[in-house]
Amino acid sequence: NATVVSNSNATSFYTANLSISTQYYFYVFSKNSICTNGPKYLATSPLIGNATTTATAALNYYFGNLHAHTYYSDGGKDNSSTIPSTAYAYAKNSLCMDYLGISEHNHATAGMNVANWQPGIDQAAAATTSNFLALYGMEWGVISNGGHVLVYGVNQLLGWEDGNYNKYVPKSDYLSTAGLFRTVNSFGGNAFASLAHPSFTDYGNIANSSLNATADSAIAGAAVSSGPAFSTSTTYSDPATSLGYYEYFKTLLAKGYHIGPLMDHDNHNTTFGRTSNVRTVFIAPSLSQTEFLKAMKARHFYATEDCDTRVNFLLNNQLMGSIFAGVSLPSISINVTDPTNTSAIAKIKIMYGKPGSGINAVAIDSINANTFNFTDYNVINGTTGYYFAEITIAGNRVISAPIWYTYNTALPVSLLSFTAAINNNKTTSVSWVTSAEINNKLFVIERSIDGIHFSAIDSVAGRGNSSLQNNYAIVDANPVDGINYYRLKQIDNDGKTTYSNVVSVNLNKALINYFTIYPNPVNSQLTVNINSKTEQTAKLIITDVFGRTLQTAKLQLSKGNQLQTVAINQLVTGTYNVTIMFNDTQLTKKVVKL
């Protein structure tokens, strides 16, 4: 039997969650709704067509919530036996819940003990099945001084209380080299942060300051609604204030942040997935932690007040969350479907803003339909803008992640993607894809250890002039230990240059004790990148060229990679030795104080 996939006045439709390499047949019937006892369908002679899906895995929609607590921190208000495994089992039987993230508070004053960190991870792994993804993260920070941040993709508890963390991050420190956002970036891969119930002065006051590149790299999203945190409703009837944090989200976009929207539940009772129908939806080929982290880091997600509304938002065939440039005018395609309200007509607004302008996005066009095709003919050549969809369907609001697009008819290269990945913990593969090249001479791959100062490590000849998709890759055979930042420098035949966005990986080589120092030379503060082969107490000693001890510090090291900062502003200009005494090793490096 056939399934109704669309019921509207539109002349096109969108359907999702199809099987790969499968032929589908489609029948289109005329409908008359303006008649007695209607609607009436013309059941004879429908339009008939068929299509076969490709062998490439289709993108699917996964609905769930990333903000919830159990008795491991300050959740379980109604039942002290509610632990992560309980929450996952409950959520599996809730409507429209493909995944649940437990984000326990990271500190003891909110009930968290480091002894419960690994059990939470283990319970998430045990609860994950082919059709349900259990995730375990943390809610870092205190609401009274800096704000709460959800963190996923990090396998260590980040904290500041003595004996109650795997990796030390100073309390209420978001922006320093030892702060939360830098620490999230240090884990590499697709670790990300999401801003929970934000206030305008939270997170180091980023909403009232210029764009912070470290924060932008770490933050994948911000809540546009949250709660009610202490709701006891299990009838899907107690939603949060509609888009209560939407203005904050738009403010960060105007500052230049690259983030998507989330709708959080912030459960503190045994209500997982059932307080309301609001969901965060990520778009990925399959339901796994790897694909989840990739999708969230790439902002392939949207926020919806309805637990089954599907939104397909593309700009020049690139998915929501994308950042790219091209020589074509921005052409937007939006499809909205609500399977439980097939006759509902959506109101779609296309929002547009300029990153870094400080001016919030505004609606540039709208339509009452479930399909919207729009080309922005007013865009100015050589400018970058972001577009996102604001949708209302059956009374429910939906906000998509933006797409950032640079329109430049003189652009020598249209870059579709630029990525870096670790190979066997020894080398790094750097790859990129172009969709068009004009007068393109050369690509130069640059690397940095601080995300600021870059140097060339390789180069690849361009294709000159090409209208085809081209794939490029190089292998960095000698990445540094710790964080490696990469960017692409494009040079055309006239000598003009453009740069890509910056990507990073965190390389931890064989578990040995070692450390690096940067910057070097240094002005007032060292950053020491330490790899410890085990959890241990070490000692840092700074001596002058005569061997006299000038400064010492006790280091509580966790297994693996970590960053420590050391203030040396009291030292005079000169050369010094920095020694770290591990349990079984003593290593020394020179540093120049400016």
XYZ file of C-alpha atoms in Angstrom:
594
model
C 0.000 0.000 0.000
C 1.146 3.529 -0.733
C 1.869 6.113 1.963
C 0.822 9.781 1.801
C 4.037 11.823 1.799
C 2.573 15.261 1.040
C -0.834 16.949 1.096
C -0.608 20.608 0.112
C -1.013 23.226 -2.613
C 2.701 23.107 -3.438
C 3.970 21.938 -6.819
C 6.831 19.968 -5.260
C 7.369 17.862 -2.166
C 10.143 16.412 -0.041
C 10.302 12.992 1.593
C 12.931 11.606 3.956
C 14.166 8.373 5.562
C 14.089 6.352 2.331
C 16.176 3.207 1.867
C 19.288 3.305 -0.304
C 19.359 1.699 -3.778
C 15.580 1.318 -3.774
C 13.059 2.192 -6.473
C 10.029 4.198 -5.319
C 6.818 4.951 -7.231
C 4.964 8.246 -6.811
C 1.342 9.097 -7.628
C 0.005 12.665 -7.669
C -3.773 13.166 -7.399
C -5.702 16.388 -7.980
C -7.738 17.639 -5.007
C -10.641 20.063 -4.739
C -11.073 21.471 -1.212
C -13.665 24.128 -2.122
C -16.712 21.934 -2.508
C -19.585 20.397 -0.567
C -18.512 17.422 1.525
C -14.947 17.964 0.316
C -12.217 17.552 -0.247
C -12.783 15.557 -3.412
C -9.980 13.682 -5.157
C -9.694 12.877 -8.860
C -8.932 9.197 -8.412
C -8.523 8.451 -12.115
C -5.453 9.196 -14.234
C -3.010 10.408 -11.562
C 0.436 11.658 -12.507
C 2.811 8.715 -12.146
C 6.576 8.689 -11.756
C 9.361 6.669 -10.197
C 12.840 7.287 -8.845
C 15.616 5.127 -7.442
C 17.610 6.302 -4.452
C 21.381 6.280 -4.690
C 23.719 3.813 -3.018
C 25.008 6.601 -0.796
C 23.571 6.539 2.703
C 20.669 8.956 2.986
C 20.522 11.639 5.630
C 18.038 10.915 8.397
C 16.385 12.966 11.128
C 17.009 12.063 14.769
C 14.903 13.691 17.506
C 15.924 14.034 21.140
C 17.233 16.127 24.016
C 20.757 16.855 25.253
C 20.003 18.497 28.606
C 18.908 16.196 31.447
C 20.027 15.203 34.941
C 19.819 12.160 37.188
C 20.596 11.513 40.847
C 24.305 11.473 39.918
C 24.084 15.266 40.210
C 20.974 17.277 41.132
C 18.359 15.269 39.205
C 16.131 12.506 40.503
C 14.087 14.996 42.528
C 11.160 12.595 42.478
C 13.172 9.385 42.791
C 16.665 9.005 44.236
C 17.126 5.732 42.372
C 17.054 7.514 38.994
C 20.515 7.096 37.469
C 21.568 7.341 33.799
C 20.546 3.774 32.942
C 17.078 4.481 34.388
C 16.776 7.647 32.331
C 17.763 5.950 29.079
C 15.297 3.098 29.641
C 12.525 5.626 30.304
C 13.359 7.768 27.260
C 13.294 4.742 24.945
C 9.554 4.493 25.587
C 8.879 8.209 25.106
C 7.486 9.570 21.843
C 9.909 10.908 19.237
C 13.039 10.127 21.252
C 15.818 8.721 19.105
C 18.455 9.874 21.579
C 18.920 11.240 25.084
C 21.913 13.068 26.486
C 22.497 13.070 30.246
C 24.482 16.186 31.146
C 25.252 15.927 34.855
C 26.524 19.010 36.651
C 30.302 18.821 36.883
C 30.780 19.802 40.538
C 30.043 18.421 44.005
C 27.982 21.417 45.120
C 25.438 20.215 42.538
C 25.828 16.584 43.609
C 28.416 15.270 41.139
C 31.205 12.951 42.274
C 34.024 12.019 39.919
C 33.480 8.373 40.913
C 30.182 8.484 38.981
C 31.714 9.820 35.779
C 32.911 6.549 34.252
C 29.805 4.593 35.349
C 27.708 7.160 33.500
C 29.738 6.630 30.326
C 29.446 2.862 30.727
C 25.676 3.012 31.247
C 25.285 5.129 28.099
C 27.255 2.598 26.071
C 25.154 -0.262 27.441
C 21.867 1.518 26.685
C 22.727 2.362 23.070
C 21.018 0.209 20.441
C 20.553 0.383 16.687
C 17.521 2.648 17.142
C 18.378 4.553 20.328
C 21.496 6.574 21.122
C 22.424 7.129 24.781
C 24.899 9.960 25.400
C 26.734 11.074 28.533
C 28.179 14.546 28.944
C 28.298 17.291 31.522
C 26.873 20.698 32.351
C 29.925 22.752 33.266
C 29.960 25.905 35.366
C 27.860 27.660 37.976
C 24.828 29.718 37.082
C 25.679 32.449 39.597
C 29.068 33.229 38.059
C 29.449 32.687 34.346
C 26.662 30.353 33.272
C 26.123 26.713 32.349
C 27.604 25.000 29.291
C 26.753 21.518 28.014
C 29.855 19.583 26.923
C 29.862 16.410 24.806
C 32.613 14.430 23.123
C 34.946 14.817 26.119
C 35.858 11.622 27.967
C 37.075 13.320 31.160
C 35.184 15.168 33.881
C 36.267 18.806 33.780
C 36.257 20.536 37.149
C 37.935 22.693 39.764
C 37.160 21.061 43.127
C 40.081 19.227 44.754
C 39.878 15.520 44.002
C 36.671 15.864 41.985
C 37.799 16.060 38.366
C 39.771 14.185 35.727
C 41.036 17.386 34.134
C 41.372 20.728 35.892
C 39.609 23.771 34.457
C 39.422 26.863 36.704
C 35.979 27.750 38.015
C 34.124 30.341 35.909
C 37.012 30.525 33.434
C 35.667 30.307 29.903
C 38.078 32.304 27.757
C 41.660 32.002 29.044
C 44.191 29.510 27.686
C 43.291 27.254 30.636
C 39.566 27.962 30.357
C 36.658 25.817 29.270
C 36.470 26.650 25.566
C 40.186 26.169 24.982
C 39.986 22.891 26.912
C 37.086 21.622 24.783
C 39.103 22.461 21.669
C 42.098 20.583 23.079
C 40.183 17.302 22.901
C 40.011 17.686 19.131
C 37.786 15.389 17.138
C 34.227 16.642 17.334
C 34.034 17.646 20.997
C 31.664 20.588 21.346
C 30.015 22.970 23.785
C 26.414 24.184 23.817
C 25.218 27.186 25.795
C 22.410 26.307 28.227
C 19.715 28.878 29.243
C 22.107 31.785 28.469
C 22.101 35.232 30.054
C 23.628 38.168 28.212
C 26.573 38.496 30.616
C 27.402 34.767 30.702
C 30.469 32.928 29.379
C 32.938 35.750 29.866
C 30.434 38.290 28.497
C 30.841 37.114 24.895
C 27.475 38.584 23.868
C 28.766 42.068 24.653
C 32.277 41.657 23.241
C 33.839 41.167 19.843
C 34.036 37.653 18.399
C 36.314 35.315 20.369
C 37.835 32.767 17.967
C 38.502 30.188 20.696
C 34.897 30.300 21.878
C 33.617 30.197 18.306
C 35.623 27.044 17.630
C 34.254 25.291 20.735
C 30.595 26.360 20.723
C 28.340 24.459 18.322
C 25.012 25.759 19.560
C 22.920 27.716 22.033
C 19.517 26.994 23.528
C 16.643 29.035 22.108
C 14.337 27.532 24.742
C 14.900 25.462 27.876
C 12.866 23.704 30.540
C 10.786 23.890 32.598
C 13.670 22.357 34.546
C 11.593 20.984 37.428
C 8.462 19.989 35.544
C 6.827 16.749 36.673
C 4.564 16.512 33.618
C 4.688 13.290 31.614
C 1.855 14.199 29.230
C 3.904 16.251 26.725
C 1.914 19.307 27.817
C 4.387 21.502 29.723
C 6.680 23.277 27.239
C 9.085 26.055 28.097
C 8.370 29.669 27.201
C 8.422 29.700 23.406
C 11.854 30.787 22.134
C 12.756 32.344 25.476
C 16.450 32.601 24.542
C 16.019 33.367 20.840
C 17.325 36.942 21.165
C 20.584 35.697 22.669
C 21.006 33.252 19.790
C 20.478 36.022 17.232
C 22.871 38.305 19.096
C 25.704 35.766 18.928
C 25.070 35.232 15.210
C 25.328 38.988 14.694
C 28.649 38.972 16.567
C 29.955 36.436 14.061
C 29.567 33.171 15.988
C 28.884 30.032 13.981
C 26.221 28.274 16.043
C 22.953 26.413 15.640
C 19.791 26.421 17.827
C 18.797 23.818 20.430
C 15.645 23.272 22.459
C 16.475 21.722 25.825
C 14.327 20.030 28.484
C 16.720 20.352 31.461
C 14.953 17.424 33.184
C 15.415 17.099 36.953
C 12.606 14.569 37.446
C 11.814 11.235 35.807
C 10.181 12.864 32.780
C 12.751 12.226 30.054
C 11.211 13.143 26.705
C 7.703 13.597 28.118
C 7.443 17.112 29.554
C 6.726 18.466 26.066
C 7.181 17.800 22.358
C 10.142 20.170 21.867
C 13.208 18.498 20.404
C 16.644 19.158 18.966
C 16.964 17.317 15.642
C 20.311 16.336 14.172
C 20.692 15.237 10.567
C 23.070 12.363 9.849
C 23.363 9.158 7.817
C 23.048 6.905 10.872
C 22.308 6.909 14.597
C 25.685 6.567 16.311
C 27.808 8.636 18.667
C 30.357 9.259 15.912
C 27.737 10.557 13.478
C 26.030 12.552 16.242
C 29.242 14.366 17.162
C 30.056 15.043 13.506
C 26.591 16.437 12.863
C 26.582 18.666 15.942
C 30.081 19.997 15.294
C 29.048 20.822 11.714
C 25.776 22.432 12.940
C 23.614 20.012 10.947
C 20.701 20.397 13.376
C 17.617 22.442 14.115
C 15.227 23.132 17.008
C 11.522 22.320 16.876
C 8.520 22.628 19.188
C 6.946 19.630 17.434
C 8.508 16.224 17.867
C 8.225 14.984 14.299
C 8.465 18.046 12.028
C 11.151 17.569 9.391
C 12.947 20.487 7.777
C 15.226 20.316 4.773
C 17.086 23.627 4.366
C 19.674 23.921 1.598
C 21.623 26.794 0.059
C 23.189 25.956 -3.294
C 22.683 22.300 -2.309
C 24.660 22.642 0.943
C 23.069 21.489 4.210
C 22.144 23.737 7.136
C 25.199 24.593 9.218
C 27.521 24.802 6.208
C 30.127 27.528 5.725
C 31.280 28.010 2.152
C 31.837 30.428 -0.731
C 30.770 30.439 -4.355
C 30.339 32.398 -7.554
C 26.588 31.726 -7.841
C 23.817 33.748 -6.267
C 22.537 32.156 -3.035
C 19.682 29.852 -4.022
C 17.680 28.522 -1.074
C 15.388 25.507 -0.955
C 13.232 24.772 2.104
C 10.855 21.840 2.576
C 8.759 21.347 5.725
C 6.754 18.233 6.577
C 4.721 17.375 9.664
C 3.701 13.702 9.386
C 1.023 13.986 12.077
C -0.496 17.143 10.542
C -0.273 16.410 6.828
C -2.716 19.185 5.891
C -0.924 21.868 7.930
C 0.493 24.773 5.906
C 3.757 26.235 7.150
C 4.671 29.905 7.364
C 8.322 30.076 6.349
C 10.486 33.145 6.921
C 13.988 33.414 5.502
C 16.182 35.309 7.956
C 19.348 37.096 6.808
C 22.192 38.766 8.662
C 25.811 39.813 8.275
C 28.311 38.151 10.652
C 30.255 40.655 12.719
C 27.827 43.490 12.012
C 26.292 43.486 15.479
C 22.867 43.808 13.830
C 20.410 40.959 14.353
C 19.107 39.013 11.362
C 15.853 40.165 9.750
C 13.289 38.446 7.533
C 13.956 39.097 3.837
C 11.072 37.028 2.453
C 8.281 34.729 3.602
C 5.643 32.406 2.228
C 2.671 30.358 3.425
C 3.577 26.984 1.937
C 5.470 23.832 2.794
C 8.005 24.350 0.020
C 9.939 27.573 -0.566
C 12.459 28.182 -3.331
C 14.186 31.552 -3.086
C 17.149 33.255 -4.758
C 18.665 36.342 -3.141
C 19.164 38.768 -6.025
C 19.938 41.627 -3.633
C 23.119 40.132 -2.204
C 26.191 42.323 -2.758
C 29.114 40.771 -4.578
C 32.102 40.138 -2.312
C 30.103 39.937 0.918
C 29.397 37.202 3.457
C 25.975 36.645 4.950
C 24.106 34.002 6.890
C 20.634 32.666 6.221
C 18.347 30.576 8.408
C 14.719 29.518 8.424
C 12.140 30.599 11.003
C 9.074 28.399 10.581
C 5.639 28.068 12.159
C 3.577 24.967 11.360
C 0.450 23.789 13.196
C 1.181 26.475 15.806
C 4.685 25.185 16.543
C 7.927 27.117 15.993
C 10.990 25.716 14.249
C 14.408 27.389 13.928
C 17.060 26.004 11.595
C 20.808 26.301 11.918
C 22.131 29.018 9.589
C 24.158 28.636 6.423
C 27.047 31.088 6.009
C 27.750 31.988 2.396
C 30.310 34.263 0.747
C 29.149 35.397 -2.682
C 32.018 36.494 -4.902
C 31.873 36.282 -8.684
C 35.617 36.893 -8.792
C 36.330 34.159 -6.274
C 39.023 31.908 -7.766
C 37.894 28.850 -5.795
C 34.539 27.659 -4.479
C 35.541 25.623 -1.422
C 32.938 23.059 -0.369
C 34.811 21.575 2.579
C 38.130 21.650 4.419
C 38.817 18.966 7.052
C 41.621 17.363 9.061
C 41.715 13.896 10.624
C 44.242 11.860 12.625
C 45.735 8.690 11.117
C 46.661 6.046 13.707
C 47.649 8.757 16.182
C 50.812 9.453 14.161
C 50.003 11.603 11.119
C 47.248 13.954 10.000
C 45.287 13.834 6.744
C 44.212 17.259 5.489
C 41.630 17.230 2.702
C 39.467 19.713 0.838
C 36.910 19.756 -1.964
C 36.266 22.499 -4.525
C 33.230 22.882 -6.777
C 34.758 25.421 -9.183
C 38.163 26.990 -9.805
C 39.013 30.121 -11.784
C 42.592 31.186 -12.441
C 43.703 29.007 -9.516
C 47.455 28.495 -9.239
C 48.220 26.917 -5.892
C 47.025 25.746 -2.497
C 49.355 26.182 0.484
C 48.593 24.177 3.617
C 49.548 26.026 6.799
C 49.837 24.738 10.365
C 49.878 26.417 13.773
C 50.184 25.288 17.372
C 48.394 28.306 18.834
C 45.755 29.053 16.206
C 47.330 32.461 15.558
C 50.782 32.054 14.016
C 50.787 29.836 10.914
C 53.585 28.477 8.743
C 53.476 26.533 5.459
C 53.968 22.751 5.592
C 52.993 21.719 2.049
C 51.562 22.935 -1.252
C 49.416 21.468 -4.021
C 48.924 22.810 -7.541
C 45.414 23.977 -8.384
C 43.401 22.966 -11.449
C 43.630 26.391 -13.088
C 40.142 26.703 -14.525
C 37.627 23.995 -13.719
C 33.874 23.719 -13.342
C 34.094 20.197 -11.928
C 34.239 19.008 -8.320
C 37.873 18.410 -7.367
C 39.167 16.511 -4.346
C 42.534 17.256 -2.740
C 44.460 15.749 0.174
C 47.880 15.823 1.794
C 49.379 13.980 4.759
C 51.168 15.909 7.484
C 53.813 13.351 8.431
C 55.155 15.383 11.352
C 52.332 16.978 13.322
C 53.272 18.373 16.698
C 52.128 16.750 19.919
C 48.900 18.290 21.130
C 46.654 20.621 19.138
C 47.444 21.182 15.464
C 45.554 23.976 13.681
C 45.350 23.936 9.882
C 44.200 26.423 7.286
C 44.295 26.575 3.500
C 45.880 29.478 1.646
C 44.739 29.759 -1.974
C 46.893 31.683 -4.466
C 45.623 32.612 -7.924
C 47.718 33.320 -11.015
C 47.668 37.054 -10.267
C 49.195 36.504 -6.831
C 46.009 37.278 -4.901
C 45.295 35.088 -1.872
C 42.298 33.882 0.120
C 42.147 31.776 3.296
C 39.860 28.978 4.424
C 38.378 28.526 7.868
C 40.653 26.971 10.517
C 40.279 23.304 11.545
C 42.090 21.474 14.337
C 43.045 18.014 15.577
C 44.516 16.936 18.901
C 47.344 14.440 18.478
C 48.411 12.373 21.468
C 51.260 10.112 20.465
C 52.378 7.021 22.421
C 51.744 7.497 26.106
C 55.063 8.861 27.251
C 55.868 11.776 29.487
C 56.730 14.843 27.432
C 55.865 18.504 27.141
C 56.075 21.453 24.776
C 56.020 25.184 25.483
C 54.418 28.029 23.562
C 54.675 30.789 22.746
C 58.465 30.826 22.705
C 59.791 33.534 22.992
C 57.212 34.604 25.557
C 56.180 37.871 27.183
C 54.426 37.147 30.472
C 52.669 33.778 30.443
C 53.762 30.335 29.290
C 51.383 27.677 28.084
C 52.797 24.223 28.819
C 51.294 21.380 26.780
C 51.930 18.261 28.875
C 51.370 14.621 28.024
C 51.421 12.326 31.043
C 51.527 8.571 30.601
C 49.660 8.110 33.865
C 47.882 10.061 36.583
C 50.674 11.504 38.701
C 52.007 14.457 40.667
C 54.823 16.309 38.940
C 56.919 19.356 39.697
C 57.690 22.246 37.362
C 60.922 24.143 38.000
C 62.207 27.275 36.264
C 65.940 27.942 36.580
C 68.276 30.542 35.127
C 71.388 29.800 33.059
C 73.395 29.401 36.287
C 71.065 26.680 37.578
C 69.459 28.815 40.263
C 65.824 27.905 40.996
C 63.573 30.908 40.455
C 60.098 29.408 40.412
C 58.392 26.079 41.189
C 54.886 24.701 40.822
C 53.188 21.450 41.806
C 51.290 19.812 38.945
C 48.424 17.356 39.415
C 48.432 15.538 36.080
C 45.779 13.273 34.619
C 46.601 10.596 32.084
C 46.945 12.044 28.587
C 47.195 15.563 27.239
C 46.577 18.735 29.242
C 47.478 22.408 29.280
C 48.994 24.369 32.169
C 49.666 28.100 32.243
C 52.574 29.629 34.135
C 52.911 33.368 34.782
C 56.524 34.543 34.393
C 55.997 38.296 34.247
C 58.260 38.692 37.288
C 61.277 37.293 35.416
C 63.668 39.655 33.665
C 64.499 39.367 29.973
C 66.730 36.371 29.269
C 66.973 32.618 28.665
C 65.612 30.130 31.197
C 65.274 26.372 31.608
C 61.855 24.867 32.271
C 62.062 21.414 33.858
C 59.227 19.035 34.668
C 60.043 16.230 37.095
C 57.671 13.330 36.379
C 57.601 10.232 38.589
C 60.156 8.442 36.424
C 61.385 11.109 34.011
C 62.932 14.566 34.115
C 62.620 16.716 30.983
C 63.986 20.200 30.341
C 63.319 22.780 27.625
C 64.660 26.291 27.067
C 62.449 29.339 26.881
C 63.291 32.946 26.019
C 61.627 35.683 28.092
C 61.139 38.938 26.160
